[in-house]
Coordinates of C-alpha atoms in Angstrom, one line a residue:
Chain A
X10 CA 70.6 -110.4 -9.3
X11 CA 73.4 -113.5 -10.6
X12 CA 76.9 -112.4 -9.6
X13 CA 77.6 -112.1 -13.2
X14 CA 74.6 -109.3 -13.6
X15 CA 76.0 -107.7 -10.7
X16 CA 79.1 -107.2 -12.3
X17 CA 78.1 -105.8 -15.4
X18 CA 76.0 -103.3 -13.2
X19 CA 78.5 -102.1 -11.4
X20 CA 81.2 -101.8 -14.3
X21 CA 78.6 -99.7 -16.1
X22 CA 78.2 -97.5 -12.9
X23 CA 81.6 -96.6 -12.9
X24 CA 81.3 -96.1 -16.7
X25 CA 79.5 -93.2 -15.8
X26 CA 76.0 -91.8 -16.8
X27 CA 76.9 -91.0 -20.7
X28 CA 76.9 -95.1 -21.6
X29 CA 74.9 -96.8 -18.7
X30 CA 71.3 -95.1 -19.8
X31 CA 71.0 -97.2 -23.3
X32 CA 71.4 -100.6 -21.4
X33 CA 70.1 -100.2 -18.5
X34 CA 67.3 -103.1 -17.7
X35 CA 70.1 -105.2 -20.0
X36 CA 67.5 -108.4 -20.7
X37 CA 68.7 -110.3 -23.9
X38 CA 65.5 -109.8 -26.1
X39 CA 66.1 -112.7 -28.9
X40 CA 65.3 -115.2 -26.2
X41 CA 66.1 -119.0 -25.8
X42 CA 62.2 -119.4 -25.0
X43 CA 61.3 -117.8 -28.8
X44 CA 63.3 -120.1 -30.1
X45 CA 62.1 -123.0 -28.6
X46 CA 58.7 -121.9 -29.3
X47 CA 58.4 -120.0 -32.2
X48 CA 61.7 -121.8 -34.1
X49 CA 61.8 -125.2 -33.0
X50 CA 60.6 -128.7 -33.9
X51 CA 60.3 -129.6 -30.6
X52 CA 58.2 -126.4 -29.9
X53 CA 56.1 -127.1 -32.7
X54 CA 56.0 -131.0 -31.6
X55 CA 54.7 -130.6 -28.4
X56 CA 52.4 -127.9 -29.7
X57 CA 50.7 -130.5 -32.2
X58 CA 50.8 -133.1 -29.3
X59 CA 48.6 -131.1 -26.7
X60 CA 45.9 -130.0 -29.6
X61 CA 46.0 -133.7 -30.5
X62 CA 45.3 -134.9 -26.9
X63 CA 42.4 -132.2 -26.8
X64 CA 40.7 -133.1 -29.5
X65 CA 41.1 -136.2 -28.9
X66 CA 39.2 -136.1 -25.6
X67 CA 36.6 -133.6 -26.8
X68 CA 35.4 -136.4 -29.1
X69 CA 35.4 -139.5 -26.4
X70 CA 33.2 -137.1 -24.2
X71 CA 30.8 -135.8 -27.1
X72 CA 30.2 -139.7 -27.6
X73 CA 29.3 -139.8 -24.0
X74 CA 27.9 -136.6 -22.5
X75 CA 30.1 -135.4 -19.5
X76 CA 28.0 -135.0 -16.0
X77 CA 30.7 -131.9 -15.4
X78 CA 32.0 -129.2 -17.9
X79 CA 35.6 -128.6 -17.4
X80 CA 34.3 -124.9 -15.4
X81 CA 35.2 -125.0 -11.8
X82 CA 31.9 -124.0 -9.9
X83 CA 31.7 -121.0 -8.2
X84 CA 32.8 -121.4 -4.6
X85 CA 35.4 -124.1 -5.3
X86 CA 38.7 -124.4 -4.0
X87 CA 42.0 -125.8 -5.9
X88 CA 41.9 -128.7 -2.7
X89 CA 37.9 -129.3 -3.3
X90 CA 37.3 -128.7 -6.8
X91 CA 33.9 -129.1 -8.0
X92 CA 32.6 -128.1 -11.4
X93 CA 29.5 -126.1 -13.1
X94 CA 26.5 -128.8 -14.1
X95 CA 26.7 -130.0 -18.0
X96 CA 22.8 -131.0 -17.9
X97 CA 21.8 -130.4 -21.7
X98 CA 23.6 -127.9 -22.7
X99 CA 24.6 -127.8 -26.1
X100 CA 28.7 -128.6 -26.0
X101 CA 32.0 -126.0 -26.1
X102 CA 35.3 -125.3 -26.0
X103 CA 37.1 -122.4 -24.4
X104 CA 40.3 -121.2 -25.3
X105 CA 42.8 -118.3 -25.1
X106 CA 43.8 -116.5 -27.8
X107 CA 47.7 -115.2 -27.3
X108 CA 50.2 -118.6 -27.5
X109 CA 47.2 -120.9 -27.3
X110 CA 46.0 -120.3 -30.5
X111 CA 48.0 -117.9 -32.1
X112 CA 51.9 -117.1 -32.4
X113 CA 52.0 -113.5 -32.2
X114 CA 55.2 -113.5 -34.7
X115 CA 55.1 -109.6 -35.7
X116 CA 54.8 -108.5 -31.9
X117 CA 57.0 -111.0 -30.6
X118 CA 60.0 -110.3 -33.8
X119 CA 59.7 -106.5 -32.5
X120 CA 60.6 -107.0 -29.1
X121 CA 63.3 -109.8 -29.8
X122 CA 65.1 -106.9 -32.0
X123 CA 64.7 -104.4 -29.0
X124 CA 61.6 -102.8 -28.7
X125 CA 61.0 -102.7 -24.8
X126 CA 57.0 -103.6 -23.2
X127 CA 55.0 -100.6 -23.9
X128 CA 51.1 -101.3 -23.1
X129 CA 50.3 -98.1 -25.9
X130 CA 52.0 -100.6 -28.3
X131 CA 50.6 -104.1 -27.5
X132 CA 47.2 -101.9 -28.3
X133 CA 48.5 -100.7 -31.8
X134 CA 49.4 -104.3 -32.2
X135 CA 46.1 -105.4 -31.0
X136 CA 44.9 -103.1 -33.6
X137 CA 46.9 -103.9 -36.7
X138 CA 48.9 -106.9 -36.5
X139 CA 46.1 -108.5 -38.6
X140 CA 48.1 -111.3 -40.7
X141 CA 51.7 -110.9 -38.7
X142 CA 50.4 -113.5 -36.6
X143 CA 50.4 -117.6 -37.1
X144 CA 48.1 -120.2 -36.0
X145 CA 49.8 -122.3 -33.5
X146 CA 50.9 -125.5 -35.3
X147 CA 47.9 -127.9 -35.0
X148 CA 45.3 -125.2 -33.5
X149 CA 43.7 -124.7 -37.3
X150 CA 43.5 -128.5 -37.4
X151 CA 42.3 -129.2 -34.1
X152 CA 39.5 -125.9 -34.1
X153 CA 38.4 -127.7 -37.4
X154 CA 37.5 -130.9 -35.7
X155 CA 36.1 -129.7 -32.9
X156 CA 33.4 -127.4 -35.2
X157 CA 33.0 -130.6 -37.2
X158 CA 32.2 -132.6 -33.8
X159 CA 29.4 -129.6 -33.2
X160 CA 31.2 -128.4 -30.6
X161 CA 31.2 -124.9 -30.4
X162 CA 34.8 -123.1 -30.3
X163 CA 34.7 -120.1 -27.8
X164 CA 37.7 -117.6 -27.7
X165 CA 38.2 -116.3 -23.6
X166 CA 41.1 -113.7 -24.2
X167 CA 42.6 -110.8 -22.0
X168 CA 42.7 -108.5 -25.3
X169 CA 40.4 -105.5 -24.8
X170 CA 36.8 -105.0 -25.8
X171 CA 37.9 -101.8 -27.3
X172 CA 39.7 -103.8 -30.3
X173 CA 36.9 -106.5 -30.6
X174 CA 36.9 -106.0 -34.3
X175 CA 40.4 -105.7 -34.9
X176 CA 40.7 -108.5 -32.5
X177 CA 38.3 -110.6 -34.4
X178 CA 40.6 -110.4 -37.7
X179 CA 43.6 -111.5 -36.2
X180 CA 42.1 -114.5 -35.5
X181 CA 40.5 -115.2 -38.5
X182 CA 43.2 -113.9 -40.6
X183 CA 45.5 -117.0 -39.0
X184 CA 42.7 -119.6 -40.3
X185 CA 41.3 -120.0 -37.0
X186 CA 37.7 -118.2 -37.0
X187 CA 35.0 -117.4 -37.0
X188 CA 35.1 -115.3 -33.5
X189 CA 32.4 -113.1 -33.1
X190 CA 32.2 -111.2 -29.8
X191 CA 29.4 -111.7 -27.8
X192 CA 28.8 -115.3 -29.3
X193 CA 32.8 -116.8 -29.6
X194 CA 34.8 -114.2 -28.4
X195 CA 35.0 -113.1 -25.2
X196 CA 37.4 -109.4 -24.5
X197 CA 38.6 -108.3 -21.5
X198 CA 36.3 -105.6 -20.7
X199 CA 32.9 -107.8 -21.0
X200 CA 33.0 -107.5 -17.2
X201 CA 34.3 -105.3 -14.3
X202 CA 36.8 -108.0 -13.3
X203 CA 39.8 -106.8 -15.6
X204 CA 42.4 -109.6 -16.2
X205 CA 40.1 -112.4 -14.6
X206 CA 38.6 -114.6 -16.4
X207 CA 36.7 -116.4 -14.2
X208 CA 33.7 -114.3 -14.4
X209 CA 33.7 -114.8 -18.0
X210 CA 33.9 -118.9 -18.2
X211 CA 31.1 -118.5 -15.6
X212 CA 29.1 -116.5 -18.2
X213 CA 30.1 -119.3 -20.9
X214 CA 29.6 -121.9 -19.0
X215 CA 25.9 -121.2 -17.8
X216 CA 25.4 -121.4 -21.4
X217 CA 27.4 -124.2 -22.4
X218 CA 28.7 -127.7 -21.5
X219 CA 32.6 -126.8 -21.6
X220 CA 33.9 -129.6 -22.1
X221 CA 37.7 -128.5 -22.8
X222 CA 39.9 -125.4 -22.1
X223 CA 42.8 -124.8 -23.9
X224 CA 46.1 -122.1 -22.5
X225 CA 49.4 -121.3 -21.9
X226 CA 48.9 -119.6 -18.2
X227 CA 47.2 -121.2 -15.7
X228 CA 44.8 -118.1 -15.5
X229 CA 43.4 -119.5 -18.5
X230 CA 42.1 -122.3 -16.0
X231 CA 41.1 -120.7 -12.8
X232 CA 41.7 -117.6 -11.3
X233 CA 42.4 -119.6 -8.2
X234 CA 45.8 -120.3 -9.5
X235 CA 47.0 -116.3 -8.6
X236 CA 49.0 -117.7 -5.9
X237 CA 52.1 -115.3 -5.1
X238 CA 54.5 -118.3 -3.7
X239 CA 56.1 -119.8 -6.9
X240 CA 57.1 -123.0 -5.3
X241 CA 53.2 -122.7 -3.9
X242 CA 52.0 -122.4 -7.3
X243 CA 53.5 -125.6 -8.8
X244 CA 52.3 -127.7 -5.9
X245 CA 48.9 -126.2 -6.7
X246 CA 48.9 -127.7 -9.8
X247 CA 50.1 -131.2 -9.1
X248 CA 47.4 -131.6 -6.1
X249 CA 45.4 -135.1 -6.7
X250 CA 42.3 -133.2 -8.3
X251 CA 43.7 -130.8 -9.8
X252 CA 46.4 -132.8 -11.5
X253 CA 43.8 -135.1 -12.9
X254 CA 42.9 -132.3 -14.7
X255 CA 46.1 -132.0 -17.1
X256 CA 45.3 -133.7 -20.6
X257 CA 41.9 -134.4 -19.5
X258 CA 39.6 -131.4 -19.6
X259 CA 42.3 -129.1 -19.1
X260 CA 45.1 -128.7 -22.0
X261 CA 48.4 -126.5 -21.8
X262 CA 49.9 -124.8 -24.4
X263 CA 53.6 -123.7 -24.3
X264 CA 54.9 -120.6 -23.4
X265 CA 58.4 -120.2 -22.4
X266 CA 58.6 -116.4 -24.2
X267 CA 56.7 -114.7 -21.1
X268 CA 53.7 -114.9 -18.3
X269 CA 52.9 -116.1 -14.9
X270 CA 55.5 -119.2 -15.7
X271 CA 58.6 -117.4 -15.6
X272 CA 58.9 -115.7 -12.1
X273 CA 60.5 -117.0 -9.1
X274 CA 63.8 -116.5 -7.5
X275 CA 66.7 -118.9 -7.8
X276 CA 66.0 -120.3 -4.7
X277 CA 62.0 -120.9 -5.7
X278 CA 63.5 -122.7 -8.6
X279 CA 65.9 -124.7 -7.3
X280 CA 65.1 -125.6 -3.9
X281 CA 68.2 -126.3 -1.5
X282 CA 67.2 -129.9 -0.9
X283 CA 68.2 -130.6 -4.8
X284 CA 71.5 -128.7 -4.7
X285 CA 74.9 -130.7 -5.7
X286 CA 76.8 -130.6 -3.1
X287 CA 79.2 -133.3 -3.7
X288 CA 81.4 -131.9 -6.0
X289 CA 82.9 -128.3 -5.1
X290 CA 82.6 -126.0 -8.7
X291 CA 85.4 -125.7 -10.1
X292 CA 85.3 -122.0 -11.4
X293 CA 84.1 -120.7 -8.3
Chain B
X117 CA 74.1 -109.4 -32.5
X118 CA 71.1 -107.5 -31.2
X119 CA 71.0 -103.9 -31.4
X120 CA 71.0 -104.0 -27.3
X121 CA 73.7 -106.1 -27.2
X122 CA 75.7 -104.3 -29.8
X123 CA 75.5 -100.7 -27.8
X124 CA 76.3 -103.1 -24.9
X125 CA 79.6 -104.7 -26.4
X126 CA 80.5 -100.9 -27.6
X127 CA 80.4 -99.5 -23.9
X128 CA 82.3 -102.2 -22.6
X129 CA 84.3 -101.8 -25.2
X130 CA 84.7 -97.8 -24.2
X131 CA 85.1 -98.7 -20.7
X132 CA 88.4 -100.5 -21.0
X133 CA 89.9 -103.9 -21.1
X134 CA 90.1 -104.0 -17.1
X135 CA 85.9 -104.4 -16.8
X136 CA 85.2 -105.7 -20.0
X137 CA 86.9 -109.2 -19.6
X138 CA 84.6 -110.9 -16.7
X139 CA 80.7 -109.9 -18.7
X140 CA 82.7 -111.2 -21.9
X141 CA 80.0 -114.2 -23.4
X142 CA 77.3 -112.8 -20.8
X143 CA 74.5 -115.0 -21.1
X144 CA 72.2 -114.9 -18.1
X145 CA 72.9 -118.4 -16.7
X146 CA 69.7 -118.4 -14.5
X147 CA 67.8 -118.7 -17.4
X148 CA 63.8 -118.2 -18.0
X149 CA 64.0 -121.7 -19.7
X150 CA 64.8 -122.6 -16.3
X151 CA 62.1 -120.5 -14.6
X152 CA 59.8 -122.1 -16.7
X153 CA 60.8 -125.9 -16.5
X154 CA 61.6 -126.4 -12.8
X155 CA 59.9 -123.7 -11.6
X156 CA 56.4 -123.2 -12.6
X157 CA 52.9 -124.7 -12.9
X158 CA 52.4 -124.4 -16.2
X159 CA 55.9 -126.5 -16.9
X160 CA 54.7 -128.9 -14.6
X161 CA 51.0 -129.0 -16.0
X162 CA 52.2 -129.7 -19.6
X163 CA 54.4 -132.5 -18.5
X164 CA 51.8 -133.9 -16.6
X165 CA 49.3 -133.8 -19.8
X166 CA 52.3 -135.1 -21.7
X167 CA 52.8 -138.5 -19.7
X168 CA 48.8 -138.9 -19.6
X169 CA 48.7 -138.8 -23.3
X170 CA 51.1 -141.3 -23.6
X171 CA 49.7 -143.8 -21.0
X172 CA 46.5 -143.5 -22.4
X173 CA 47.6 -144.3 -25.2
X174 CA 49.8 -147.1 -24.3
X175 CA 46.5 -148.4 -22.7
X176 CA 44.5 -148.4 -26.0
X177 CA 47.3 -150.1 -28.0
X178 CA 48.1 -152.5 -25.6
X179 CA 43.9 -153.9 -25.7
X180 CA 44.4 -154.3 -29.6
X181 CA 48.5 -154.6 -30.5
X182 CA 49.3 -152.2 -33.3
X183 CA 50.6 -153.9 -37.0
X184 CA 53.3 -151.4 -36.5
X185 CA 56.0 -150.3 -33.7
X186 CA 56.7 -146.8 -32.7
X187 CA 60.0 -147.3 -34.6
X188 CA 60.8 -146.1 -37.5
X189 CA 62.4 -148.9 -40.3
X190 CA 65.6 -149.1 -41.8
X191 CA 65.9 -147.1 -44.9
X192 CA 62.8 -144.9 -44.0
X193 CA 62.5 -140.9 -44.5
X194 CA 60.6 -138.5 -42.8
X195 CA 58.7 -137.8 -45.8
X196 CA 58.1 -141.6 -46.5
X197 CA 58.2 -143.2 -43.0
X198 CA 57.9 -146.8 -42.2
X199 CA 58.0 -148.8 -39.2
X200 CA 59.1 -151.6 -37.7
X201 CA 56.7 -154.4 -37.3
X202 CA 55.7 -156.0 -34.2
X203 CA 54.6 -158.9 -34.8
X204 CA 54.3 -161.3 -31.7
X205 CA 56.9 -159.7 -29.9
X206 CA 56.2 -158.4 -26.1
X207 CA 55.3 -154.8 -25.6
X208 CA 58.0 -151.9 -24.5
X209 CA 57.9 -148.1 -24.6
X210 CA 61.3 -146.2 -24.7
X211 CA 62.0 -143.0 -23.1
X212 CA 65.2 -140.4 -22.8
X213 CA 66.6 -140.2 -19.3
X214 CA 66.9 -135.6 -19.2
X215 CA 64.5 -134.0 -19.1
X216 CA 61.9 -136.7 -20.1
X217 CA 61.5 -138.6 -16.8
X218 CA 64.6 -136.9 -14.9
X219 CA 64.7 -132.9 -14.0
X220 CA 68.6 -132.5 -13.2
X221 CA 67.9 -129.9 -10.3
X222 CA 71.9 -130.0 -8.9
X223 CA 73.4 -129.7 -12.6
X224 CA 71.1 -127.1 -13.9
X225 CA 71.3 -125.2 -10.0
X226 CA 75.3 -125.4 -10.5
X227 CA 74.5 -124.0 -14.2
X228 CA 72.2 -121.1 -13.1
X229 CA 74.9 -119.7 -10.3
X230 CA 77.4 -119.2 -13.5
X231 CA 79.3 -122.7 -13.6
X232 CA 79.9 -122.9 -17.4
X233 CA 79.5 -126.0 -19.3
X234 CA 82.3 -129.2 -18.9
X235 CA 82.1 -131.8 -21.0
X236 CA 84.1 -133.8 -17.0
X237 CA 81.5 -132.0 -15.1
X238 CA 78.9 -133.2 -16.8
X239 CA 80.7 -136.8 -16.2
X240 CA 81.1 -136.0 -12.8
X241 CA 76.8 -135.4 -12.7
X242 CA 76.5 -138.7 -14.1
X243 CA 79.1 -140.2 -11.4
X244 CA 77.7 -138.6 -8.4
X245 CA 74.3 -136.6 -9.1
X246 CA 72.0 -139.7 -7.4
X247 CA 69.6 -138.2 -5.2
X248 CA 69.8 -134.6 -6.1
X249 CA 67.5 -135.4 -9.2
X250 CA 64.0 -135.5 -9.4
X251 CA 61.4 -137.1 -11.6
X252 CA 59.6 -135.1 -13.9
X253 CA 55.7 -134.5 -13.3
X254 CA 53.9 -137.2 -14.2
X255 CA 56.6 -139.6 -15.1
X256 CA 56.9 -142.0 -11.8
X257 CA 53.5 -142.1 -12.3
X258 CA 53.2 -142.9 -15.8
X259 CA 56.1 -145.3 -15.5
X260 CA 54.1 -147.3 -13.1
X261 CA 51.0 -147.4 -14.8
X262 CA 53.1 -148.7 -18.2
X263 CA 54.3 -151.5 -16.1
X264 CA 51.9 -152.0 -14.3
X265 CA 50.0 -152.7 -17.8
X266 CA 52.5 -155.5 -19.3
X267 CA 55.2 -153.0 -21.1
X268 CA 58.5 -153.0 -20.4
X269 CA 60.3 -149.3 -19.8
X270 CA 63.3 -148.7 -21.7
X271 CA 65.4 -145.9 -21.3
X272 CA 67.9 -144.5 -24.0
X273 CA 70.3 -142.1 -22.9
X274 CA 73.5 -140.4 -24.4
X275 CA 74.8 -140.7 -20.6
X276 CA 77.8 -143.0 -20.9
X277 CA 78.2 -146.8 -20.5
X278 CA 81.2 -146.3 -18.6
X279 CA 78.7 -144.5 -15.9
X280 CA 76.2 -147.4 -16.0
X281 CA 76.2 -148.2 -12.3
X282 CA 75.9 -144.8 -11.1
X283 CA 73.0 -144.1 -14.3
X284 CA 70.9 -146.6 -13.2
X285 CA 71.7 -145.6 -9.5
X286 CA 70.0 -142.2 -10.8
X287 CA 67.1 -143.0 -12.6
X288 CA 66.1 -145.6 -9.1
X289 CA 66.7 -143.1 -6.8
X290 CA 64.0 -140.3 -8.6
X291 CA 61.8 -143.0 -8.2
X292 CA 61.8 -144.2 -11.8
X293 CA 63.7 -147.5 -11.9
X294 CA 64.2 -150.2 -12.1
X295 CA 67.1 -149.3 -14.8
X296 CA 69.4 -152.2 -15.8
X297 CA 72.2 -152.2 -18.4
X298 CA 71.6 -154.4 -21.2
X299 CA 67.8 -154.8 -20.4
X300 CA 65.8 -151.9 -19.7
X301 CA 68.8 -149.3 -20.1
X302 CA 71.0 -148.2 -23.1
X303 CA 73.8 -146.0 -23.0
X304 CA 75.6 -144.0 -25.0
X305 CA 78.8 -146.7 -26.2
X306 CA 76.2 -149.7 -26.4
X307 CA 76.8 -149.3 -30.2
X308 CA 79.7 -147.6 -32.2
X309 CA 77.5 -144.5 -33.3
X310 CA 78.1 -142.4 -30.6
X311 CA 75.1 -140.1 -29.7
X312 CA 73.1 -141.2 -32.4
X313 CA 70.3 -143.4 -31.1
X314 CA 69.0 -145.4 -34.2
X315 CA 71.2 -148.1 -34.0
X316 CA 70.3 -148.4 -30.2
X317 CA 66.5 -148.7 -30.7
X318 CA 66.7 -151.0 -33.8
X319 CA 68.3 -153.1 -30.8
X320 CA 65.5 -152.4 -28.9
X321 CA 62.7 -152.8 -31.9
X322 CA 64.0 -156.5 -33.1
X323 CA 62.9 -157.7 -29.8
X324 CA 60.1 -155.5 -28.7
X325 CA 56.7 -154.1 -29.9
X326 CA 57.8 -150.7 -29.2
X327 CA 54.5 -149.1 -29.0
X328 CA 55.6 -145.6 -27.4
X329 CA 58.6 -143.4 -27.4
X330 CA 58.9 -140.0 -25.1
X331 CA 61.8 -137.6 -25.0
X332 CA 62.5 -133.6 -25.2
X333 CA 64.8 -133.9 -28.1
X334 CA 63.5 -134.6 -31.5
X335 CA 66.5 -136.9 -31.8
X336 CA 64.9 -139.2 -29.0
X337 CA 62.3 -140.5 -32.0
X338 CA 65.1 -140.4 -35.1
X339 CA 68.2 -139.6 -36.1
X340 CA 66.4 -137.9 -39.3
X341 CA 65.7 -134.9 -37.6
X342 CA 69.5 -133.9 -37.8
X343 CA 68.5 -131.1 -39.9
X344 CA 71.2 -127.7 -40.2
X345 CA 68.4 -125.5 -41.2
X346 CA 66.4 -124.3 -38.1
X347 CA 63.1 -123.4 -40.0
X348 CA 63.7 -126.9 -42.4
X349 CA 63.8 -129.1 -39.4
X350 CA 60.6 -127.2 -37.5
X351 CA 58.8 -127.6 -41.0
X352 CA 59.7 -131.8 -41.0
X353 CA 58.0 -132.1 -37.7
X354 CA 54.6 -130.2 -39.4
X355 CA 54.4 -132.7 -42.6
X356 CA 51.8 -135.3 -43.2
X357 CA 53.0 -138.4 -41.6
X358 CA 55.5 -137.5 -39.2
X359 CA 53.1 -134.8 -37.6
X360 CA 50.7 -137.4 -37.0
X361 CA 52.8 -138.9 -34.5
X362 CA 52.9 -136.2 -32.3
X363 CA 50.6 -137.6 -29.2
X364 CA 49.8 -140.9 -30.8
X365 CA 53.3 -142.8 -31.0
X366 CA 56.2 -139.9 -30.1
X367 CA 55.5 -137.9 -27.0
X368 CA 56.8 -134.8 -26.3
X369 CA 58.4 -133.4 -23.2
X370 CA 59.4 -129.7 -22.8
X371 CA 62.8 -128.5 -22.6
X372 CA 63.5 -124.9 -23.2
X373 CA 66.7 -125.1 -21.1
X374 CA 69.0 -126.7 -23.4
X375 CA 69.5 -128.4 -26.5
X376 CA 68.5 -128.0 -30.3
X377 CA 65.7 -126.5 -29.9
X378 CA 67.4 -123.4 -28.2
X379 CA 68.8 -122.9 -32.1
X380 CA 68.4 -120.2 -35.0
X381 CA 69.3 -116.8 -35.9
X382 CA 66.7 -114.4 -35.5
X383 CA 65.4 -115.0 -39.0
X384 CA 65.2 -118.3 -39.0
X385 CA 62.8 -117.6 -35.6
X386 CA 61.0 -115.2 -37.0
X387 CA 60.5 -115.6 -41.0
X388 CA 60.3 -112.0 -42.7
X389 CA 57.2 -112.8 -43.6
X390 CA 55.9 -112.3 -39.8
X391 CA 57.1 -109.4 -39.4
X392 CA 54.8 -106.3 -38.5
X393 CA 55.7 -103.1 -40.6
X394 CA 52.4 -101.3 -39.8
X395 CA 54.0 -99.3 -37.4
X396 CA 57.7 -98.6 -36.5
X397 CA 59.1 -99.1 -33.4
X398 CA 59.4 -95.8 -30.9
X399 CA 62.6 -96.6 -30.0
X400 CA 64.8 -97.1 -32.5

C-alpha cells in the first residue's frame, strides 16, 4: 500500500461506514495501460510491429521446413528447453485469442466506466459481445498471410467450451476467422487442466508443425512460466534459450490493461540496487 | 471524471477540508505501467522481440543497401511519405535514449514512492542518475550486434546539451555506449527546435544511410505525429505507407509509463461504436 493509498484509507475510515463502502477497493478504472493499448499510436505501432515480425518468420521457415515446432516438449525445463518433432507435419500457428488477436473494446469500456471483475459477467460477455470487439491492429492482416502461406491458423484461448459457439463469432465477427472448435479453436474445457494450456499445444502440436505462437501472457508460451517470484519470472524469460525465443518462434503481444504482467511489489519492481540515492527527494 | 472517482471526490468532499487536501490529484504513483515495463516477463519479452526485429533487419539491409533511408524527406506527409536517399553514404541506425535502450529504474523508483514530477529533478536525473539505470532487454545486445555489423549507433535524445557529459556518462555506464556529443549523440539544444527531433536527424540523414530508427515515442520517427486528436493520431500510424514501417524501418519499444501515449478521454479510448449495450452493468 503507497503512503498516499494509505492516507486515503485511513481518512475514509474516520469518515465513517456511510461514505467508505462505495470506494472501497478505490482502483482508477480508465487506466493509463487502456490508453496506451486501446488509444494510442504507439500501442497500435508496436501491435503492427510484432504481427509483422511473425509473419515475417512464419514465411522464412515455410521456405525451409523447421526441424522443431515452436512447442516445448513434454519434460522440458525453461534452463533445457527442447521442443516437440516437426517431421512432416503439415504447418500451424497458435495463438490466443483475448489482446492477441482481439481488443475486447465493449468489455474493457465497461470496466473503465466502473463495472468491477465479475466472472458471471466476463461469461455474458463471452456470450454476446459478438461485434463490440476489434481485431488487434495488424492481426486481420497478418492471419491473412499466414492462411495464404498454407499455414494453418489455430486459436488456444482460456474462454470456456461452454461458449464455443458464441466464442467462435466474436472472432469472426472481428475479420479474423474461421475458428472452428475442435479443428482452430481450442476452449478451455477441452481438457481437465483448467487454465493450462500446455495440454492443449501438446494436443496441437502432435498434429501440427507449430511453427509460431502468438500472446500477451507468457502462459500463452509455457506453463512453465507460473513462477510465483516476479523478479524470478523476468529472469526466466531472458535465460539464453529461452530468450532466443522472443521474435523468433515466439511473438508477444501487448498487454498493459491486466494479466500475469502486472503483479509484483515495489520492491520486485524496482530492486534496491537501482535506487537514486544521490539526491535526497525533495517533497519527502 | 469516472463515476468512482466522482463519489470519491464527493466524500472527501463531505469529510472536510482537513483530509481532503493530501489525496487531492490522487493518481496511484506506483503505477501498473510500471508493473508492466520494469517488472515483468512479458515487458521484457516484447522488448527483446523488438530489438531482434530490428537487428535482423539491419542485417538484411546492410547485405543489399536500401535506395532509401529510414528518414523521412523534407516536405513529406504521413499520407504521402518520402525519404531521404542514401546514396553512398555509410550506414547508421538512430535510437531514443528512455525507454528505448535505457530503463530509468532510480527516476521512475523516486516516481512510484510519490515524488511528483520537476521539470530540476528531472535535470538533476540527467546530472547524476549514472549507474542507477539499466539497459533495456535486448538493447546492449542489439547495439553490439549493429556495430559489430558496420552501422554506426546514434542516439537522439530530448535530454539536454548542457547535460552532455553526464548523458553520455549514462548511456556507457548501462552498457550501451560509446555515446559522444557531436558524433554518435544529439541532444536536445543541438538545433533551435527544442524537443522536436526533425531537424536533428536531417543532421543525421545528410551524412548517413539511416537504415533503422527505434524509440517508444511516435515522435522518435517524426515530428508529424504531433497530432491533438488521440483517435486521429492512432488512425495515422494504421494508414498505408506509414503502417508499413512498423518492424521494417521504425521499431517500436513499449512505454506505458509515460508520455503520449498515456493520452485521451475515455471516448477517444473507447469509440461508441465499441461499446457493449447487450447487457447493462449490475452495478450502476
Amino acid at each position: 500500500m503507497s503512503h498516499r493509498i494509505f492516507i486515503l484509507a485511513a481518512a475514509l475510515a474516520l469518515a465513517g461506514p456511510a461514505i467508505a463502502q462505495p470506494v472501497a477497493p478505490a482502483p482508477i478504472p480508465f487506466t493509463e495501460g487502456m490508453k496506451y493499448l486501446y488509444g494510442s499510436g504507439e500501442g497500435a505501432a508496436i501491435s503492427v510491429q510484432a504481427w509483422r515480425a511473425l509473419t515475417d518468420f512464419t514465411s522464412r521457415q515455410v521456405r525451409q521446413r523447421p526441424r522443431d515446432s515452436a512447442v516445448l516438449a513434454a519434460g522440458a525445463t525453461l534452463a533445457a528447453p527442447s521442443f516437440v518433432p516437426c517431421g512432416r507435419k503439415p504447418f500451424a500457428a497458435v495463438f490466443d485469442v483475448d489482446e492477441t488477436v482481439l481488443l475486447n473494446l465493449g468489455f474493457e469500456y465497461d470496466t473503465a466506466i466502473g463495472t468491477p471483475w465479475q466472472d458471471e459477467r466476463w461469461n455474458q460477455w463471452e456470450k454476446t459481445g459478438a461485434g463490440h470487439a476489434a481485431a488487434v491492429p495488424g492481426a486481420a492482416e497478418g492471419l491473412r498471410r499466414l492462411r495464404a502461406m498454407g499455414v494453418k491458423v489455430i486459436f488456444n484461448t482460456n474462454r470456456v467450451v461452454a461458449n464455443a459457439a458464441t466464442n467462435q463469432a466474436t472472432i469472426e465477427a472481428a475479420g479474423l476467422g474461421p475458428a472452428r472448435h475442435g479443428d482452430t479453436l481450442y476452449l478451455q474445457g477441452d481438457d481437465a487442466t483448467g487454465k493450462n494450456k500446455d495440454g492443449r499445444r501438446a494436443m496441437i502440436a502432435a498434429r501440427y508443425c507449430v511453427i509460431a505462437m502468438g500472446g500477451d501472457q507468457l502462459g500463452d508460451f509455457s506453463d512453465l512460466f507460473a513462477i510465483a517470484s516476479v523478479p524470478a519470472r523476468r529472469a526466466a524469460t531472458l535465460a539464453g534459450p529461452i530468450a532466443a525465443k522472443w521474435g523468433a518462434g515466439w511473438f508477444v503481444l501487448p498487454n498493459p490493461v491486466y494479466g500475469a504482467g502486472l503483479k509484483g511489489s515495489i520492491d520486485d519492481v524496482f530492486p534496491p540496487a537501482a535506487h537514486w540515492p544521490a539526491v535526497p527527494s525533495q517533497e519527502k
